Amino acid sequence: MSAWSIDLDHEELNTVWRIFCHSLNVETQTDGLWVRTVNGRRVWSGTCGPLTWEVTGGASDVSLAPLCLPARLVWNAADLAFEADDRTVTLHSPDGIVGVASSTAGESVIDLPHPGELPSFPNYVTDQARVTLTRRDLSLLFGRISFVPTGLEPSNRVPVTLIVESGRLAATADWSREGGLRTTQRVAATTAGEGSATVPLVYLSDLIREVDDDENITIRFPEDSDVPLLIEGVDWRATSARRESDALRFHEQLGQTLANVTGTTTRTLDRGVFSATWRDRTIRVELHNTPTDTARLSTVVIDAIEPTVEVLQQLNDVNAGLIGARVWLCEQVVVAGVDIPCSAIDDIGAVIRQLDAQIEGLDVFLAALGAEAA
């Protein structure tokens, strides 16, 4: 690899560092800060947890191939530039193995990491909604919604959802899951459209911590829910993965548990909706949000039965004897089901076995009852 070198001033490095400094991950051999040139300007980028960020630096007369630098080397470079007589520093790699920061104030040499792919941003996005407000107002909103209710442990964080309303940005957190009360906070903002997204608030708060209070920040909510949230400031931008805050976040756990319990292929009918086979029964399992995060198991007991008075009375009698389950008539189909909290998904095998045992032979009995009524 040929020698790679750039000359930088303290101001640019400080701009990069103020975005990145509170989002530091533990140093590893595969993580760092990327720098390259795009359209004649240096572009710095990196990732931290669910965030990807990018800072546009100064103009560059030379084309820089992308290089990943250790975060400590960038910090050392900023310090060496600050202490130098001309407030500049040279960052270079003579061999592609080490990175070097040098100025009249000293020199720092650190091994280069061996990273994966260069972080990327969506190239084309259609917004469902967007909101613009000052960093100060956004920070105040984040602080208020993050305030832990009295008596709860600070570690008991709950998902926070940002909601774009007309002329306002709202943030809501359901502390009832931890024994507290549901909370919504709002601030005035310039808005377009309506949308919402559940976000990793701690990372976003760290991202904007060193941004000037009066700087405007725009948050874009893409129409495509698979596209991350976009956060844009002056000469910097970031993406944030959206988090599922409702029962759908248990999708993967539920699907895998069903497959393990039944020992057969579990079909995904939709996000949070599964079909599995237990003995000779087809079990449908669907995630619901009410009243709490719930998995609803149901199976057809018998179809094509006339809803006579005798059948309805028998279903009432059956329900009176069931434990934790119920049967109901949907048009001419009798269905049996049970709800379990998502926190008990690992126990779903025992729930299926108990449901199966309680309705064993019910189809034969109801068929005979229906035949008598006919």
PDB file of N, CA and C in Angstrom, residues 115-148:
ATOM      1  N   PRO A 115     -11.126  -3.304   9.862  1.00  0.00           N
ATOM      2  CA  PRO A 115     -12.587  -3.161   9.923  1.00  0.00           C
ATOM      3  C   PRO A 115     -13.309  -3.958   8.846  1.00  0.00           C
ATOM      4  N   GLY A 116     -14.637  -3.922   8.951  1.00  0.00           N
ATOM      5  CA  GLY A 116     -15.481  -4.503   7.914  1.00  0.00           C
ATOM      6  C   GLY A 116     -15.755  -3.475   6.842  1.00  0.00           C
ATOM      7  N   GLU A 117     -17.024  -3.330   6.465  1.00  0.00           N
ATOM      8  CA  GLU A 117     -17.379  -2.429   5.384  1.00  0.00           C
ATOM      9  C   GLU A 117     -17.475  -0.983   5.862  1.00  0.00           C
ATOM     10  N   LEU A 118     -17.219  -0.069   4.951  1.00  0.00           N
ATOM     11  CA  LEU A 118     -17.391   1.358   5.201  1.00  0.00           C
ATOM     12  C   LEU A 118     -18.859   1.638   5.508  1.00  0.00           C
ATOM     13  N   PRO A 119     -19.167   2.400   6.569  1.00  0.00           N
ATOM     14  CA  PRO A 119     -20.572   2.721   6.878  1.00  0.00           C
ATOM     15  C   PRO A 119     -21.230   3.432   5.704  1.00  0.00           C
ATOM     16  N   SER A 120     -22.485   3.121   5.451  1.00  0.00           N
ATOM     17  CA  SER A 120     -23.189   3.719   4.322  1.00  0.00           C
ATOM     18  C   SER A 120     -24.489   4.355   4.779  1.00  0.00           C
ATOM     19  N   PHE A 121     -24.999   5.295   3.971  1.00  0.00           N
ATOM     20  CA  PHE A 121     -26.252   5.993   4.232  1.00  0.00           C
ATOM     21  C   PHE A 121     -27.234   5.704   3.099  1.00  0.00           C
ATOM     22  N   PRO A 122     -28.533   5.744   3.391  1.00  0.00           N
ATOM     23  CA  PRO A 122     -29.531   5.565   2.323  1.00  0.00           C
ATOM     24  C   PRO A 122     -29.340   6.630   1.243  1.00  0.00           C
ATOM     25  N   ASN A 123     -29.374   6.219  -0.012  1.00  0.00           N
ATOM     26  CA  ASN A 123     -29.144   7.157  -1.109  1.00  0.00           C
ATOM     27  C   ASN A 123     -30.402   7.906  -1.531  1.00  0.00           C
ATOM     28  N   TYR A 124     -31.547   7.251  -1.374  1.00  0.00           N
ATOM     29  CA  TYR A 124     -32.807   7.883  -1.796  1.00  0.00           C
ATOM     30  C   TYR A 124     -33.881   7.542  -0.777  1.00  0.00           C
ATOM     31  N   VAL A 125     -34.483   8.576  -0.203  1.00  0.00           N
ATOM     32  CA  VAL A 125     -35.461   8.360   0.870  1.00  0.00           C
ATOM     33  C   VAL A 125     -36.679   9.239   0.629  1.00  0.00           C
ATOM     34  N   THR A 126     -37.854   8.635   0.733  1.00  0.00           N
ATOM     35  CA  THR A 126     -39.107   9.388   0.718  1.00  0.00           C
ATOM     36  C   THR A 126     -39.572   9.543   2.154  1.00  0.00           C
ATOM     37  N   ASP A 127     -39.738  10.793   2.587  1.00  0.00           N
ATOM     38  CA  ASP A 127     -40.101  11.046   3.976  1.00  0.00           C
ATOM     39  C   ASP A 127     -41.605  10.915   4.197  1.00  0.00           C
ATOM     40  N   GLN A 128     -41.966  10.261   5.287  1.00  0.00           N
ATOM     41  CA  GLN A 128     -43.343  10.280   5.751  1.00  0.00           C
ATOM     42  C   GLN A 128     -43.587  11.524   6.598  1.00  0.00           C
ATOM     43  N   ALA A 129     -42.560  11.908   7.353  1.00  0.00           N
ATOM     44  CA  ALA A 129     -42.648  13.094   8.203  1.00  0.00           C
ATOM     45  C   ALA A 129     -41.248  13.598   8.478  1.00  0.00           C
ATOM     46  N   ARG A 130     -41.169  14.877   8.864  1.00  0.00           N
ATOM     47  CA  ARG A 130     -39.893  15.443   9.293  1.00  0.00           C
ATOM     48  C   ARG A 130     -40.160  16.526  10.323  1.00  0.00           C
ATOM     49  N   VAL A 131     -39.154  16.769  11.162  1.00  0.00           N
ATOM     50  CA  VAL A 131     -39.291  17.767  12.209  1.00  0.00           C
ATOM     51  C   VAL A 131     -37.963  18.487  12.361  1.00  0.00           C
ATOM     52  N   THR A 132     -38.006  19.806  12.562  1.00  0.00           N
ATOM     53  CA  THR A 132     -36.803  20.608  12.758  1.00  0.00           C
ATOM     54  C   THR A 132     -36.963  21.438  14.031  1.00  0.00           C
ATOM     55  N   LEU A 133     -35.936  21.395  14.873  1.00  0.00           N
ATOM     56  CA  LEU A 133     -35.929  22.167  16.110  1.00  0.00           C
ATOM     57  C   LEU A 133     -34.486  22.367  16.555  1.00  0.00           C
ATOM     58  N   THR A 134     -34.282  23.259  17.516  1.00  0.00           N
ATOM     59  CA  THR A 134     -32.925  23.513  17.970  1.00  0.00           C
ATOM     60  C   THR A 134     -32.418  22.339  18.800  1.00  0.00           C
ATOM     61  N   ARG A 135     -31.104  22.249  18.850  1.00  0.00           N
ATOM     62  CA  ARG A 135     -30.489  21.208  19.663  1.00  0.00           C
ATOM     63  C   ARG A 135     -30.927  21.338  21.118  1.00  0.00           C
ATOM     64  N   ARG A 136     -31.070  22.579  21.609  1.00  0.00           N
ATOM     65  CA  ARG A 136     -31.463  22.786  23.004  1.00  0.00           C
ATOM     66  C   ARG A 136     -32.841  22.202  23.278  1.00  0.00           C
ATOM     67  N   ASP A 137     -33.817  22.498  22.400  1.00  0.00           N
ATOM     68  CA  ASP A 137     -35.167  21.996  22.603  1.00  0.00           C
ATOM     69  C   ASP A 137     -35.202  20.473  22.511  1.00  0.00           C
ATOM     70  N   LEU A 138     -34.441  19.905  21.570  1.00  0.00           N
ATOM     71  CA  LEU A 138     -34.402  18.452  21.428  1.00  0.00           C
ATOM     72  C   LEU A 138     -33.787  17.806  22.658  1.00  0.00           C
ATOM     73  N   SER A 139     -32.718  18.409  23.164  1.00  0.00           N
ATOM     74  CA  SER A 139     -32.054  17.880  24.347  1.00  0.00           C
ATOM     75  C   SER A 139     -32.958  17.949  25.575  1.00  0.00           C
ATOM     76  N   LEU A 140     -33.707  19.048  25.714  1.00  0.00           N
ATOM     77  CA  LEU A 140     -34.637  19.172  26.833  1.00  0.00           C
ATOM     78  C   LEU A 140     -35.723  18.102  26.755  1.00  0.00           C
ATOM     79  N   LEU A 141     -36.222  17.843  25.540  1.00  0.00           N
ATOM     80  CA  LEU A 141     -37.235  16.804  25.364  1.00  0.00           C
ATOM     81  C   LEU A 141     -36.681  15.438  25.759  1.00  0.00           C
ATOM     82  N   PHE A 142     -35.469  15.146  25.299  1.00  0.00           N
ATOM     83  CA  PHE A 142     -34.838  13.868  25.634  1.00  0.00           C
ATOM     84  C   PHE A 142     -34.640  13.728  27.145  1.00  0.00           C
ATOM     85  N   GLY A 143     -34.228  14.811  27.779  1.00  0.00           N
ATOM     86  CA  GLY A 143     -33.986  14.760  29.219  1.00  0.00           C
ATOM     87  C   GLY A 143     -35.260  14.525  30.010  1.00  0.00           C
ATOM     88  N   ARG A 144     -36.348  15.190  29.608  1.00  0.00           N
ATOM     89  CA  ARG A 144     -37.606  15.044  30.342  1.00  0.00           C
ATOM     90  C   ARG A 144     -38.183  13.638  30.213  1.00  0.00           C
ATOM     91  N   ILE A 145     -38.147  13.089  28.995  1.00  0.00           N
ATOM     92  CA  ILE A 145     -38.748  11.770  28.795  1.00  0.00           C
ATOM     93  C   ILE A 145     -37.875  10.668  29.385  1.00  0.00           C
ATOM     94  N   SER A 146     -36.598  10.954  29.586  1.00  0.00           N
ATOM     95  CA  SER A 146     -35.697   9.942  30.139  1.00  0.00           C
ATOM     96  C   SER A 146     -35.691   9.923  31.661  1.00  0.00           C
ATOM     97  N   PHE A 147     -36.366  10.893  32.283  1.00  0.00           N
ATOM     98  CA  PHE A 147     -36.364  10.980  33.737  1.00  0.00           C
ATOM     99  C   PHE A 147     -37.036   9.738  34.321  1.00  0.00           C
ATOM    100  N   VAL A 148     -36.302   9.015  35.165  1.00  0.00           N
ATOM    101  CA  VAL A 148     -36.800   7.759  35.722  1.00  0.00           C
ATOM    102  C   VAL A 148     -37.786   8.049  36.859  1.00  0.00           C
TER     103      VAL A 148
END
